[in-house]
Amino acid sequence: MSEPRPSDRHDASESDDTFAEIVDEATQRDPDLAVIEAGSRTLRTASGPAPDDEVPSRPADPEVDKALRAVEQELAGRWGETKLDPSVARIAALMDVLGEPQRAYPSIHITGTNGKTSTARMIEALLGAFDLRTGRYTSPHVQSITERISLDGAPMDPERFIETYQDIKPYVEMVDAQQPYRLSFFEVLTGMAYAAFADAPVDVAVVEVGMGGSWDATNVIDASVAVVTPISLDHTDRLGTTPAEIAGEKAGVIKQDATVILAQQPVDAAQVMLKKAVEVDATVAREGMEFGIVSREMAVGGQLLTLRGLGGEYEEIFLPLYGAHQAHNAAVALSAVEAFFGIGAEQPGSLDHDTIRRAFASVRSPGRLEVVRSSPTVVLDAAHNPAGARATADGLSEAFGFSRLIGVVGASDDKDVRGLLEAFEPIFAEVVITQNSTGRAMNADALAAVAVEVFGGDRVQVEPRLDDALEAAITLAEEENEYAGAGVLVTGSVITVGEARLLLGRH
């Protein structure tokens, strides 16, 4: 399918004085201004996984499991998430026949390349701590499709998921019959989420885009707060080949008079976002200027932060997640929630600090530098593009003092696998190449050929079956009497991480 390039749809004319002034401020600032790092970079984390697990397993009731599998099979028969027609016409038609459920509640809309799901989880936790009933819609899922739609901080239970699908199915079929293309897998799930949130009802919806922004199926909401996490190159065949082009698509989530929470961005991407904000009279808060990280230090099981929000500083925030990137996500999430409550605009002051601390301490983000086993330590991370891999590598090096680290990598065939592998090359002693069970998986031998070019043949092992790859990596980590100091990182794809999670007993 031929799709218009983002660059074809954006005016490159000179901006007005207001826009030029904003761009100048963003261009001149130090991109590291918001980060003041402290603490040891070699702290070895010995704690195991959290006792609770927010990733649901298959339903225990055989009949419910059968019904859920039937729903999954019907959804799988539609266009997958990687086959897109750049239009919101179908989802808009579905919303129309459902009675516009997405307008029954306010929303916070999250776009960007990396960090969207973790940021959404943090926003959800913060809102819930202030006694708001939340709905969260994120993608893709780690293990169960029901993870994508959460109510009150918990994945939708299978029975309710099935019921919601059955409720909207006649309307989906009605729209299918009227449109040139049937509703896609993602569009139907989006319709289910918006309907479920209205039915609950929720006080606020936290919605992550699937891809892009302007024509993403989620973009039928008029969010009062638009969040833009860091933009980098991914899905370049659909969104554009430069950060600016990709930002042009993602800027579509910025609506009239909204507040934009802008994470640190490449300058050209920031320019596009700021220009869009000026065009629609949106208010912009920029990381490193209006909000950011004041201090950060390692702590057992995570990190201790002082964040500067729109309403002032919040000290002694424990975040049970690893990596500087998660601290940045926390700063973004805090400011988004402040903006939702009108802090820094309609009203002065800050949110209750103890409530903020409790909320952040409760955050979990499965599959994001998640420890799932010890002796040797096995860490899972869903990094699937070079920027995400660099953040993961930095976070892993900082939080874990591994004397020997073995990588297990299984990627999708539409990703920049060379860039991904190059990001991990400095920290992997050896890498085991594998593949997950889906049709999107890159063939292990093809991925290994790239890995050999990056790592050299003596550092690459190929095990097409993921269970064999995990066993091989653990064996390698235990070699040379380095049992106590060795580790394994499983990465490359959310799907690979989800399957590894199951194999390692997290279900």
XYZ file of C-alpha atoms in Angstrom:
507
model
C 0.000 0.000 0.000
C 1.338 3.416 -0.890
C 1.267 5.749 2.085
C 1.912 9.491 2.201
C 5.163 10.552 3.820
C 4.866 12.778 6.872
C 7.066 15.360 5.184
C 4.460 15.770 2.437
C 1.896 17.000 4.923
C 3.728 19.680 6.905
C 4.375 23.279 5.986
C 8.067 24.104 5.961
C 7.473 27.884 5.811
C 9.142 30.247 8.239
C 7.540 30.429 11.670
C 6.340 33.491 13.471
C 8.335 35.268 16.173
C 6.740 33.314 19.011
C 7.668 29.985 17.458
C 11.215 31.159 16.697
C 11.709 32.238 20.295
C 10.536 28.886 21.657
C 12.730 26.973 19.212
C 15.749 29.069 20.154
C 15.289 28.226 23.827
C 14.970 24.510 23.060
C 17.957 24.557 20.694
C 20.333 26.318 23.058
C 19.648 24.246 26.144
C 21.979 21.523 27.321
C 20.220 18.186 26.651
C 21.661 16.810 29.891
C 20.579 19.791 31.995
C 17.795 17.892 33.711
C 19.961 15.021 34.908
C 22.259 15.168 37.924
C 23.497 11.663 38.489
C 24.834 10.362 41.809
C 25.754 7.067 43.421
C 27.784 4.068 42.371
C 27.552 2.768 38.828
C 28.572 -0.706 39.917
C 25.902 -1.487 42.503
C 25.056 -5.152 42.258
C 21.351 -5.676 42.756
C 20.665 -8.934 44.565
C 16.935 -8.588 45.058
C 14.623 -10.914 43.178
C 11.429 -10.099 41.297
C 8.527 -8.392 42.958
C 6.191 -10.809 44.680
C 3.176 -9.661 42.701
C 2.861 -10.099 38.956
C 0.741 -7.738 36.897
C 0.869 -9.954 33.824
C -2.145 -12.268 33.783
C -1.938 -15.960 32.943
C -4.440 -17.998 30.964
C -7.865 -18.299 32.618
C -8.096 -21.190 35.059
C -11.639 -22.013 33.961
C -11.422 -24.158 30.775
C -14.629 -22.696 29.362
C -13.464 -19.127 29.870
C -10.100 -19.997 28.347
C -11.846 -21.512 25.350
C -14.005 -18.422 24.889
C -10.999 -16.116 25.177
C -9.092 -18.155 22.594
C -12.069 -17.839 20.261
C -11.969 -14.047 20.617
C -8.214 -14.026 20.054
C -8.647 -16.139 16.934
C -11.299 -13.795 15.523
C -9.111 -10.768 16.187
C -6.099 -12.507 14.645
C -8.093 -12.960 11.442
C -8.065 -9.190 10.912
C -5.278 -6.960 9.671
C -2.363 -7.209 12.068
C -0.741 -4.269 13.801
C 1.976 -3.971 11.171
C -0.429 -3.672 8.222
C -1.953 -0.237 8.200
C -4.157 2.029 6.134
C -3.328 5.590 7.283
C -6.841 6.698 8.161
C -9.050 7.129 11.219
C -12.202 6.784 9.124
C -12.990 3.236 10.272
C -12.432 3.835 13.975
C -14.389 7.089 13.755
C -17.269 5.187 12.163
C -17.140 2.609 14.951
C -17.155 5.324 17.612
C -20.171 6.892 15.893
C -22.289 3.738 15.978
C -21.197 3.050 19.578
C -22.386 6.500 20.661
C -18.953 8.175 20.972
C -17.835 6.391 24.162
C -14.384 8.030 24.012
C -15.996 11.380 24.859
C -17.469 10.145 28.135
C -14.285 10.839 30.108
C -11.186 13.066 29.965
C -7.995 11.498 28.684
C -4.219 11.725 28.592
C -2.732 10.708 25.232
C 0.822 9.362 25.003
C 2.967 9.172 21.886
C 6.719 8.891 21.244
C 9.095 6.116 20.209
C 10.299 4.622 23.484
C 9.001 4.653 27.043
C 5.293 4.994 26.310
C 4.058 1.959 28.243
C 6.197 2.593 31.331
C 5.119 6.245 31.332
C 1.474 5.202 30.987
C 1.805 2.847 33.949
C 3.307 5.636 36.056
C 0.560 8.084 35.092
C -2.041 5.448 35.914
C -0.493 4.824 39.343
C -0.366 8.538 40.136
C -3.978 9.165 39.127
C -5.150 6.119 41.056
C -3.348 7.334 44.164
C -5.530 10.444 44.029
C -8.657 8.262 44.098
C -9.473 8.570 40.409
C -10.819 5.550 38.588
C -8.503 4.910 35.658
C -8.598 3.120 32.343
C -5.289 2.371 30.642
C -4.833 1.262 27.036
C -1.338 0.161 26.008
C 0.310 -2.061 23.410
C 1.703 -4.500 22.622
C 1.080 -7.010 25.387
C 3.793 -9.038 27.091
C 1.924 -12.319 27.598
C -1.860 -11.867 27.531
C -4.014 -9.762 25.230
C -6.061 -8.703 28.262
C -3.068 -6.663 29.507
C -3.815 -4.042 26.874
C -6.970 -2.821 28.603
C -6.665 -2.073 32.314
C -9.239 -0.793 34.781
C -8.224 0.585 38.172
C -4.630 -0.473 37.579
C -5.374 -4.121 36.815
C -5.687 -5.910 33.465
C -9.245 -6.551 32.386
C -10.392 -9.935 33.623
C -10.966 -12.465 30.826
C -14.730 -12.653 31.347
C -15.124 -8.909 31.003
C -12.789 -8.827 28.011
C -14.890 -11.469 26.255
C -18.124 -9.678 27.182
C -16.835 -6.360 25.849
C -15.863 -7.971 22.554
C -19.242 -9.636 22.195
C -20.999 -6.352 23.018
C -19.291 -4.390 20.252
C -19.025 -7.220 17.701
C -22.346 -6.429 15.920
C -21.272 -2.799 15.539
C -17.850 -3.845 14.285
C -19.487 -6.017 11.628
C -21.765 -3.122 10.681
C -18.769 -0.846 10.099
C -16.897 -3.615 8.269
C -19.735 -3.816 5.772
C -19.619 -0.063 5.101
C -15.872 0.473 4.725
C -13.421 -0.398 1.915
C -11.346 -2.335 4.453
C -12.472 -4.183 7.549
C -11.510 -2.805 10.922
C -8.035 -3.996 11.911
C -6.990 -5.960 14.976
C -5.788 -2.770 16.654
C -8.866 -0.764 15.696
C -11.217 -3.328 17.227
C -9.158 -3.453 20.423
C -9.202 0.350 20.570
C -12.972 0.312 20.216
C -13.183 -2.263 22.998
C -11.019 -0.132 25.286
C -13.006 3.050 24.736
C -16.291 1.207 25.222
C -15.047 -0.538 28.372
C -13.842 2.747 29.846
C -17.244 4.362 29.261
C -19.050 1.352 30.682
C -16.907 1.189 33.855
C -17.104 4.259 34.011
C -13.607 5.675 34.456
C -12.701 9.148 35.654
C -9.787 9.401 33.226
C -8.306 7.308 30.419
C -4.555 6.929 29.872
C -4.108 6.043 26.206
C -0.927 5.005 24.406
C -0.826 5.317 20.626
C -0.176 2.177 18.638
C 1.981 3.847 15.986
C 2.507 7.463 15.019
C -0.290 9.762 16.066
C -2.197 11.599 13.353
C -3.825 8.525 11.846
C -3.402 6.157 14.775
C -6.654 4.464 15.754
C -6.459 5.956 19.246
C -6.543 9.484 17.825
C -10.314 9.942 18.031
C -9.982 11.334 21.549
C -9.534 15.012 22.394
C -7.021 14.667 25.194
C -6.474 17.659 27.445
C -2.899 16.458 28.032
C -0.642 15.147 25.255
C 2.561 13.407 26.319
C 5.476 12.967 23.922
C 8.160 10.539 25.083
C 11.584 10.542 23.335
C 11.389 10.264 19.556
C 13.906 8.208 17.602
C 13.958 6.177 14.395
C 11.495 3.282 14.321
C 8.780 2.229 11.851
C 10.619 4.381 9.305
C 8.766 2.781 6.392
C 5.511 4.224 7.746
C 6.387 7.279 9.822
C 9.379 8.824 8.069
C 13.151 8.523 7.958
C 14.145 11.442 10.221
C 13.106 12.430 13.756
C 11.419 15.518 12.282
C 9.296 13.478 9.886
C 8.330 11.049 12.639
C 7.513 13.962 14.945
C 5.223 15.332 12.247
C 3.071 12.227 12.513
C 3.221 12.043 16.298
C 2.288 15.730 16.655
C -1.195 14.757 15.531
C -2.115 13.922 19.136
C -1.738 17.591 20.138
C -5.226 19.089 20.190
C -6.567 22.624 20.459
C -5.789 24.281 23.827
C -4.192 21.106 25.224
C -1.122 20.926 27.436
C 1.879 19.180 25.888
C 4.387 17.411 28.134
C 7.497 17.158 25.994
C 10.310 14.804 26.980
C 13.851 15.578 25.834
C 13.906 15.356 22.037
C 16.250 15.708 19.085
C 16.171 19.400 18.146
C 14.464 18.852 14.777
C 11.725 16.760 16.423
C 11.248 19.390 19.151
C 10.860 22.096 16.503
C 8.044 20.200 14.815
C 6.265 19.606 18.115
C 6.602 23.227 19.206
C 5.342 24.507 15.882
C 2.278 22.282 16.132
C 1.654 23.526 19.679
C 1.744 27.145 18.505
C -0.692 26.364 15.677
C -3.324 24.952 18.069
C -2.673 27.279 21.022
C -1.403 24.430 23.167
C 0.721 25.034 26.262
C 4.097 23.292 26.244
C 6.119 22.086 29.233
C 9.624 20.924 28.251
C 11.827 18.504 30.130
C 14.963 20.294 31.257
C 13.181 23.632 31.399
C 9.733 23.561 32.997
C 10.280 20.164 34.626
C 12.951 17.504 34.989
C 15.218 15.457 37.215
C 17.000 17.302 40.022
C 18.893 14.319 41.424
C 19.061 10.579 40.999
C 20.909 7.904 42.908
C 20.889 4.152 42.970
C 18.913 2.330 45.647
C 18.300 -1.334 46.392
C 15.626 -2.485 43.960
C 15.495 0.740 41.981
C 16.467 4.386 42.331
C 15.842 7.408 44.550
C 14.786 10.599 42.787
C 14.149 14.254 43.347
C 11.916 15.505 40.572
C 11.041 19.041 39.603
C 7.472 19.192 38.446
C 5.310 22.043 37.217
C 4.436 22.851 40.825
C 7.839 22.557 42.474
C 10.206 19.880 43.731
C 9.249 16.415 44.975
C 11.954 14.798 47.072
C 12.751 11.241 48.178
C 10.777 9.450 45.496
C 11.617 5.766 45.332
C 11.097 4.295 41.867
C 11.380 0.476 41.791
C 12.629 0.474 38.191
C 16.160 0.582 36.806
C 17.778 2.966 34.362
C 18.073 6.703 33.794
C 15.422 6.400 31.101
C 12.872 5.341 33.709
C 13.743 8.378 35.817
C 13.042 10.549 32.770
C 9.760 8.702 32.270
C 8.896 9.436 35.902
C 9.524 13.167 35.437
C 7.296 13.156 32.350
C 4.549 11.192 34.108
C 4.556 13.480 37.136
C 4.253 16.606 35.003
C 1.482 15.047 32.927
C -0.561 14.366 36.045
C 0.139 17.854 37.392
C -1.054 19.289 34.073
C -4.177 17.137 34.228
C -4.975 18.617 37.648
C -4.193 22.137 36.447
C -1.012 22.551 38.481
C 1.216 25.257 37.061
C -1.579 26.803 35.034
C -4.999 27.178 36.644
C -3.708 26.774 40.183
C -0.441 27.273 42.072
C 1.161 24.804 44.454
C 2.017 21.150 44.075
C 0.379 17.772 44.540
C 0.560 15.995 47.887
C 4.122 14.720 48.180
C 3.344 11.636 50.265
C 0.713 10.540 47.754
C 3.204 10.989 44.922
C 5.786 8.907 46.798
C 3.325 6.084 47.470
C 2.230 6.028 43.845
C 5.731 5.840 42.377
C 6.765 3.164 44.887
C 3.934 0.973 43.568
C 4.898 1.169 39.888
C 5.739 -2.025 38.012
C 6.646 -2.312 34.342
C 6.879 -5.987 33.315
C 9.497 -6.764 30.707
C 11.446 -3.549 31.302
C 14.768 -4.406 32.987
C 12.771 -6.948 34.964
C 14.620 -9.513 37.075
C 12.887 -12.894 36.783
C 15.497 -15.268 38.144
C 18.624 -15.321 40.293
C 21.705 -17.577 40.322
C 22.448 -16.574 37.651
C 20.431 -13.391 37.377
C 18.166 -13.296 34.327
C 16.849 -9.904 33.239
C 14.173 -9.279 30.623
C 13.899 -6.099 28.584
C 11.675 -5.393 25.597
C 14.100 -3.082 23.777
C 13.471 -3.489 20.049
C 15.173 -0.512 18.399
C 18.643 1.053 18.722
C 17.592 3.928 21.006
C 15.788 1.570 23.344
C 18.733 -0.826 23.325
C 21.167 1.959 24.246
C 18.963 2.967 27.185
C 18.739 -0.661 28.300
C 22.499 -1.168 28.016
C 23.165 1.956 30.078
C 20.594 0.991 32.700
C 21.911 -2.530 32.985
C 25.522 -1.396 33.319
C 24.549 1.083 36.000
C 22.339 -1.121 38.158
C 24.047 -4.513 37.877
C 27.701 -5.353 38.430
C 27.799 -8.317 36.081
C 31.285 -9.717 35.551
C 29.993 -11.607 32.516
C 26.785 -10.854 30.628
C 25.236 -13.153 28.042
C 22.632 -11.818 25.648
C 19.658 -13.728 24.274
C 18.298 -11.822 21.290
C 15.211 -12.548 19.214
C 13.996 -9.672 17.038
C 11.212 -8.882 14.596
C 12.078 -8.842 10.916
C 10.996 -5.219 10.367
C 13.470 -3.705 12.859
C 16.938 -2.184 12.627
C 18.597 -5.314 13.989
C 22.120 -4.155 13.207
C 21.616 -0.995 15.235
C 20.066 -3.037 18.033
C 22.996 -5.474 18.149
C 25.584 -2.708 17.933
C 24.051 -1.047 20.997
C 24.493 -4.252 23.000
C 27.913 -5.269 21.644
C 29.959 -3.439 24.311
C 28.171 -5.151 27.218
C 27.624 -8.702 25.914
C 30.459 -11.191 26.412
C 28.566 -13.542 24.092
C 25.177 -13.535 22.421
C 22.747 -16.388 21.782
C 20.593 -15.680 18.738
C 17.096 -17.091 18.696
C 13.579 -16.343 17.463
C 10.117 -16.197 18.975
C 7.145 -18.196 17.787
C 5.317 -15.522 15.759
C 5.305 -14.934 12.045
C 6.922 -11.517 12.571
C 10.054 -13.073 14.066
C 13.295 -12.642 12.153
C 14.771 -15.984 11.173
C 17.471 -16.953 13.667
C 20.014 -17.755 10.966
C 19.430 -14.407 9.226
C 19.760 -12.546 12.521
C 22.869 -14.554 13.371
C 24.504 -13.509 10.106
C 24.184 -9.880 11.176
C 25.324 -10.743 14.706
C 28.509 -12.364 13.390
C 29.349 -9.146 11.541
C 28.846 -7.150 14.750
C 30.279 -9.510 17.395
C 32.536 -11.830 15.448
C 31.854 -15.521 14.967
C 33.438 -16.676 18.231
C 30.932 -14.657 20.325
C 27.765 -15.812 18.564
C 25.752 -18.959 19.198
C 22.522 -19.855 17.393
C 19.624 -21.644 19.075
C 16.419 -21.206 17.051
C 14.217 -22.522 19.892
C 13.857 -19.979 22.681
C 13.913 -22.604 25.439
C 17.207 -23.943 24.082
C 18.561 -20.402 23.823
C 17.734 -19.663 27.456
C 19.372 -22.881 28.603
C 22.467 -22.171 26.511
C 22.764 -18.614 27.852
C 22.424 -19.722 31.470
C 25.067 -22.368 30.888
C 27.424 -19.774 29.390
C 26.800 -17.431 32.315
C 27.790 -20.145 34.763
C 31.131 -20.905 33.090
C 34.608 -20.087 34.427
C 33.547 -20.010 38.084
C 31.687 -16.747 37.556
C 28.356 -18.080 38.774
C 27.779 -15.332 41.340
C 28.711 -12.450 39.070
C 27.274 -13.505 35.719
C 23.946 -12.598 34.190
C 21.676 -13.064 31.199
C 19.698 -10.400 29.341
C 16.797 -11.517 27.151
C 15.831 -8.793 24.692
C 15.015 -7.773 21.107
C 11.223 -7.925 21.119
C 8.259 -7.664 23.463
C 7.131 -11.039 22.127
C 10.483 -12.683 22.836
C 10.405 -11.276 26.360
C 6.845 -12.472 26.932
C 7.636 -15.998 25.802
C 10.795 -16.067 27.916
C 8.743 -14.901 30.879
C 6.476 -17.897 30.513
C 9.370 -20.305 30.071
C 11.012 -18.936 33.206
C 7.899 -19.476 35.279
C 6.413 -15.975 35.423
C 2.775 -16.568 34.538
